[in-house]
């Protein structure tokens, strides 16, 4: 009888642990202690070697047009994210400088912009509909300021795949943190 109770408790404990882990299932952790940021990215994505561009890029092995990247830029000393503008203002400037810069052949529409707090840090979550010459894309981004630097994570998919990718991509963007 004691063995049965122990087995039942073990099974219940196992299910409890499994349900705790499932909230981030399908995601791996990336931590850059040198630059001070971290995020989760989807399983099955691989790092790409890039030079003179983003700090890190991961791409889906199967859907190779889906990717996530982090760009680090300098900001004037002492500036906070709020000093750079509202979520909409920062989102609009980001669309013109990084998402669809002049002469890139891209057009970006800021679909949503919101602020969120996590710990002592402020983040802006930005959503874009992007038109390329040959396809429509959907981008999510998060920006934060830490130690005199602007950190931007961007994850992107084709518009056709967006409904399937949306929930996973939102988890990636919301997992982004700087320190």
mmCIF file of C-alpha atoms in Angstrom:
data_model
loop_
_atom_site.group_PDB
_atom_site.id
_atom_site.type_symbol
_atom_site.label_atom_id
_atom_site.label_comp_id
_atom_site.label_asym_id
_atom_site.label_seq_id
_atom_site.Cartn_x
_atom_site.Cartn_y
_atom_site.Cartn_z
ATOM 1 C CA UNK A 1 0.000 0.000 0.000
ATOM 2 C CA UNK A 2 2.823 2.387 0.854
ATOM 3 C CA UNK A 3 4.441 1.697 -2.537
ATOM 4 C CA UNK A 4 1.212 2.617 -4.355
ATOM 5 C CA UNK A 5 0.939 5.902 -2.497
ATOM 6 C CA UNK A 6 4.577 6.691 -3.280
ATOM 7 C CA UNK A 7 4.030 5.900 -6.979
ATOM 8 C CA UNK A 8 0.875 8.037 -7.119
ATOM 9 C CA UNK A 9 2.684 10.950 -5.442
ATOM 10 C CA UNK A 10 5.588 10.552 -7.854
ATOM 11 C CA UNK A 11 3.230 10.621 -10.861
ATOM 12 C CA UNK A 12 1.435 13.720 -9.525
ATOM 13 C CA UNK A 13 4.779 15.411 -8.852
ATOM 14 C CA UNK A 14 5.967 14.585 -12.400
ATOM 15 C CA UNK A 15 2.818 16.049 -13.964
ATOM 16 C CA UNK A 16 3.206 19.172 -11.843
ATOM 17 C CA UNK A 17 6.786 19.674 -13.015
ATOM 18 C CA UNK A 18 5.817 19.033 -16.643
ATOM 19 C CA UNK A 19 3.058 21.648 -16.504
ATOM 20 C CA UNK A 20 5.488 24.204 -15.046
ATOM 21 C CA UNK A 21 7.972 23.655 -17.868
ATOM 22 C CA UNK A 22 5.397 23.702 -20.674
ATOM 23 C CA UNK A 23 4.925 27.483 -20.483
ATOM 24 C CA UNK A 24 8.239 27.950 -22.280
ATOM 25 C CA UNK A 25 8.395 24.651 -24.127
ATOM 26 C CA UNK A 26 9.803 24.911 -27.585
ATOM 27 C CA UNK A 27 12.159 27.698 -26.526
ATOM 28 C CA UNK A 28 15.864 27.827 -25.733
ATOM 29 C CA UNK A 29 17.678 30.450 -23.706
ATOM 30 C CA UNK A 30 20.306 32.808 -25.125
ATOM 31 C CA UNK A 31 22.341 34.830 -22.615
ATOM 32 C CA UNK A 32 24.976 37.420 -23.525
ATOM 33 C CA UNK A 33 26.677 38.299 -20.246
ATOM 34 C CA UNK A 34 29.257 40.530 -21.955
ATOM 35 C CA UNK A 35 26.626 42.879 -23.403
ATOM 36 C CA UNK A 36 24.039 42.274 -20.671
ATOM 37 C CA UNK A 37 20.921 40.845 -22.293
ATOM 38 C CA UNK A 38 19.032 37.594 -22.650
ATOM 39 C CA UNK A 39 16.023 36.138 -24.431
ATOM 40 C CA UNK A 40 14.353 32.911 -25.427
ATOM 41 C CA UNK A 41 14.361 31.723 -29.040
ATOM 42 C CA UNK A 42 12.582 28.816 -30.758
ATOM 43 C CA UNK A 43 14.007 25.299 -30.837
ATOM 44 C CA UNK A 44 15.216 24.385 -34.295
ATOM 45 C CA UNK A 45 16.689 27.827 -34.900
ATOM 46 C CA UNK A 46 20.407 28.222 -35.442
ATOM 47 C CA UNK A 47 22.838 31.095 -34.950
ATOM 48 C CA UNK A 48 24.166 32.844 -38.045
ATOM 49 C CA UNK A 49 27.582 34.430 -38.337
ATOM 50 C CA UNK A 50 27.166 38.076 -39.293
ATOM 51 C CA UNK A 51 29.664 40.888 -39.492
ATOM 52 C CA UNK A 52 28.995 44.627 -39.259
ATOM 53 C CA UNK A 53 25.380 44.082 -38.297
ATOM 54 C CA UNK A 54 23.314 42.711 -35.454
ATOM 55 C CA UNK A 55 25.001 41.451 -32.303
ATOM 56 C CA UNK A 56 23.327 38.059 -32.768
ATOM 57 C CA UNK A 57 20.998 36.473 -35.340
ATOM 58 C CA UNK A 58 19.080 33.206 -35.156
ATOM 59 C CA UNK A 59 17.162 31.754 -38.107
ATOM 60 C CA UNK A 60 14.679 28.925 -38.427
ATOM 61 C CA UNK A 61 16.232 25.929 -40.177
ATOM 62 C CA UNK A 62 12.971 25.083 -41.971
ATOM 63 C CA UNK A 63 11.277 28.472 -42.470
ATOM 64 C CA UNK A 64 14.501 30.288 -43.330
ATOM 65 C CA UNK A 65 12.799 33.659 -43.728
ATOM 66 C CA UNK A 66 11.949 33.644 -40.000
ATOM 67 C CA UNK A 67 14.631 35.187 -37.824
ATOM 68 C CA UNK A 68 15.370 36.973 -34.588
ATOM 69 C CA UNK A 69 18.185 39.474 -34.089
ATOM 70 C CA UNK A 70 19.525 41.865 -31.477
ATOM 71 C CA UNK A 71 21.046 45.224 -32.377
ATOM 72 C CA UNK A 72 22.904 47.374 -29.859
ATOM 73 C CA UNK A 73 23.274 51.126 -30.434
ATOM 74 C CA UNK A 74 24.706 53.981 -28.405
ATOM 75 C CA UNK A 75 22.410 56.542 -26.775
ATOM 76 C CA UNK A 76 23.409 59.861 -25.230
ATOM 77 C CA UNK A 77 24.720 59.492 -21.696
ATOM 78 C CA UNK A 78 22.067 59.485 -19.013
ATOM 79 C CA UNK A 79 19.133 59.053 -21.415
ATOM 80 C CA UNK A 80 16.289 56.713 -20.498
ATOM 81 C CA UNK A 81 13.862 55.020 -22.842
ATOM 82 C CA UNK A 82 11.205 57.579 -21.906
ATOM 83 C CA UNK A 83 13.673 60.369 -22.808
ATOM 84 C CA UNK A 84 13.799 58.928 -26.342
ATOM 85 C CA UNK A 85 10.031 59.307 -26.731
ATOM 86 C CA UNK A 86 6.741 57.494 -26.318
ATOM 87 C CA UNK A 87 6.347 53.938 -27.621
ATOM 88 C CA UNK A 88 4.726 55.293 -30.803
ATOM 89 C CA UNK A 89 7.445 57.902 -31.364
ATOM 90 C CA UNK A 90 10.273 55.396 -30.864
ATOM 91 C CA UNK A 91 8.413 52.827 -32.975
ATOM 92 C CA UNK A 92 7.979 55.301 -35.817
ATOM 93 C CA UNK A 93 11.669 56.295 -35.757
ATOM 94 C CA UNK A 94 12.727 52.637 -35.639
ATOM 95 C CA UNK A 95 10.536 51.912 -38.664
ATOM 96 C CA UNK A 96 12.289 54.640 -40.648
ATOM 97 C CA UNK A 97 15.840 53.837 -39.544
ATOM 98 C CA UNK A 98 15.968 50.033 -39.179
ATOM 99 C CA UNK A 99 12.803 48.254 -40.316
ATOM 100 C CA UNK A 100 12.337 50.141 -43.605
ATOM 101 C CA UNK A 101 15.199 52.598 -44.101
ATOM 102 C CA UNK A 102 15.171 55.002 -47.077
ATOM 103 C CA UNK A 103 15.934 53.396 -50.459
ATOM 104 C CA UNK A 104 15.514 49.867 -49.041
ATOM 105 C CA UNK A 105 12.432 49.093 -51.113
ATOM 106 C CA UNK A 106 10.537 48.358 -47.884
ATOM 107 C CA UNK A 107 7.564 50.068 -46.292
ATOM 108 C CA UNK A 108 6.741 49.599 -42.614
ATOM 109 C CA UNK A 109 3.526 50.447 -40.825
ATOM 110 C CA UNK A 110 3.563 50.610 -37.039
ATOM 111 C CA UNK A 111 0.552 48.465 -36.074
ATOM 112 C CA UNK A 112 0.878 48.617 -32.289
ATOM 113 C CA UNK A 113 3.161 50.223 -29.720
ATOM 114 C CA UNK A 114 3.004 49.716 -25.981
ATOM 115 C CA UNK A 115 5.149 50.110 -22.892
ATOM 116 C CA UNK A 116 5.816 47.476 -20.264
ATOM 117 C CA UNK A 117 7.835 47.373 -17.070
ATOM 118 C CA UNK A 118 9.867 44.389 -15.955
ATOM 119 C CA UNK A 119 11.836 44.738 -12.779
ATOM 120 C CA UNK A 120 13.406 48.191 -12.814
ATOM 121 C CA UNK A 121 13.554 48.353 -16.638
ATOM 122 C CA UNK A 122 11.172 49.848 -19.191
ATOM 123 C CA UNK A 123 10.543 48.155 -22.533
ATOM 124 C CA UNK A 124 8.596 49.216 -25.598
ATOM 125 C CA UNK A 125 6.894 46.428 -27.551
ATOM 126 C CA UNK A 126 6.419 47.345 -31.208
ATOM 127 C CA UNK A 127 4.521 45.550 -33.966
ATOM 128 C CA UNK A 128 4.941 46.231 -37.677
ATOM 129 C CA UNK A 129 3.364 45.215 -40.960
ATOM 130 C CA UNK A 130 6.204 45.345 -43.491
ATOM 131 C CA UNK A 131 5.836 45.417 -47.259
ATOM 132 C CA UNK A 132 8.787 44.207 -49.320
ATOM 133 C CA UNK A 133 8.834 44.231 -53.116
ATOM 134 C CA UNK A 134 8.067 40.500 -53.249
ATOM 135 C CA UNK A 135 6.284 39.713 -49.954
ATOM 136 C CA UNK A 136 4.443 40.946 -46.879
ATOM 137 C CA UNK A 137 6.081 40.403 -43.483
ATOM 138 C CA UNK A 138 5.183 40.859 -39.848
ATOM 139 C CA UNK A 139 7.725 42.050 -37.255
ATOM 140 C CA UNK A 140 7.692 42.286 -33.492
ATOM 141 C CA UNK A 141 10.338 44.268 -31.672
ATOM 142 C CA UNK A 142 11.234 45.233 -28.141
ATOM 143 C CA UNK A 143 13.532 48.097 -27.209
ATOM 144 C CA UNK A 144 15.171 48.986 -23.913
ATOM 145 C CA UNK A 145 17.924 51.264 -22.668
ATOM 146 C CA UNK A 146 20.624 50.054 -20.304
ATOM 147 C CA UNK A 147 24.105 51.378 -19.461
ATOM 148 C CA UNK A 148 24.058 54.019 -22.225
ATOM 149 C CA UNK A 149 22.965 51.593 -24.947
ATOM 150 C CA UNK A 150 19.741 51.008 -26.840
ATOM 151 C CA UNK A 151 18.977 47.294 -27.189
ATOM 152 C CA UNK A 152 16.577 46.243 -29.934
ATOM 153 C CA UNK A 153 15.353 42.692 -30.490
ATOM 154 C CA UNK A 154 13.392 42.024 -33.660
ATOM 155 C CA UNK A 155 11.657 38.835 -34.758
ATOM 156 C CA UNK A 156 10.122 38.481 -38.189
ATOM 157 C CA UNK A 157 7.924 36.173 -40.263
ATOM 158 C CA UNK A 158 6.074 36.258 -43.557
ATOM 159 C CA UNK A 159 2.525 37.528 -43.231
ATOM 160 C CA UNK A 160 1.247 34.093 -44.360
ATOM 161 C CA UNK A 161 2.982 32.389 -41.421
ATOM 162 C CA UNK A 162 2.173 35.125 -38.906
ATOM 163 C CA UNK A 163 -1.028 33.543 -37.499
ATOM 164 C CA UNK A 164 0.913 30.348 -36.682
ATOM 165 C CA UNK A 165 3.978 32.177 -35.335
ATOM 166 C CA UNK A 166 2.307 35.012 -33.421
ATOM 167 C CA UNK A 167 1.965 33.373 -29.992
ATOM 168 C CA UNK A 168 5.508 31.954 -30.029
ATOM 169 C CA UNK A 169 6.999 35.233 -31.276
ATOM 170 C CA UNK A 170 5.223 37.185 -28.535
ATOM 171 C CA UNK A 171 6.823 34.882 -25.942
ATOM 172 C CA UNK A 172 10.246 35.561 -27.482
ATOM 173 C CA UNK A 173 9.750 39.332 -27.430
ATOM 174 C CA UNK A 174 8.401 39.368 -23.875
ATOM 175 C CA UNK A 175 11.301 37.196 -22.687
ATOM 176 C CA UNK A 176 13.854 39.832 -23.760
ATOM 177 C CA UNK A 177 15.567 41.482 -20.818
ATOM 178 C CA UNK A 178 18.573 43.724 -20.330
ATOM 179 C CA UNK A 179 20.679 44.212 -17.235
#
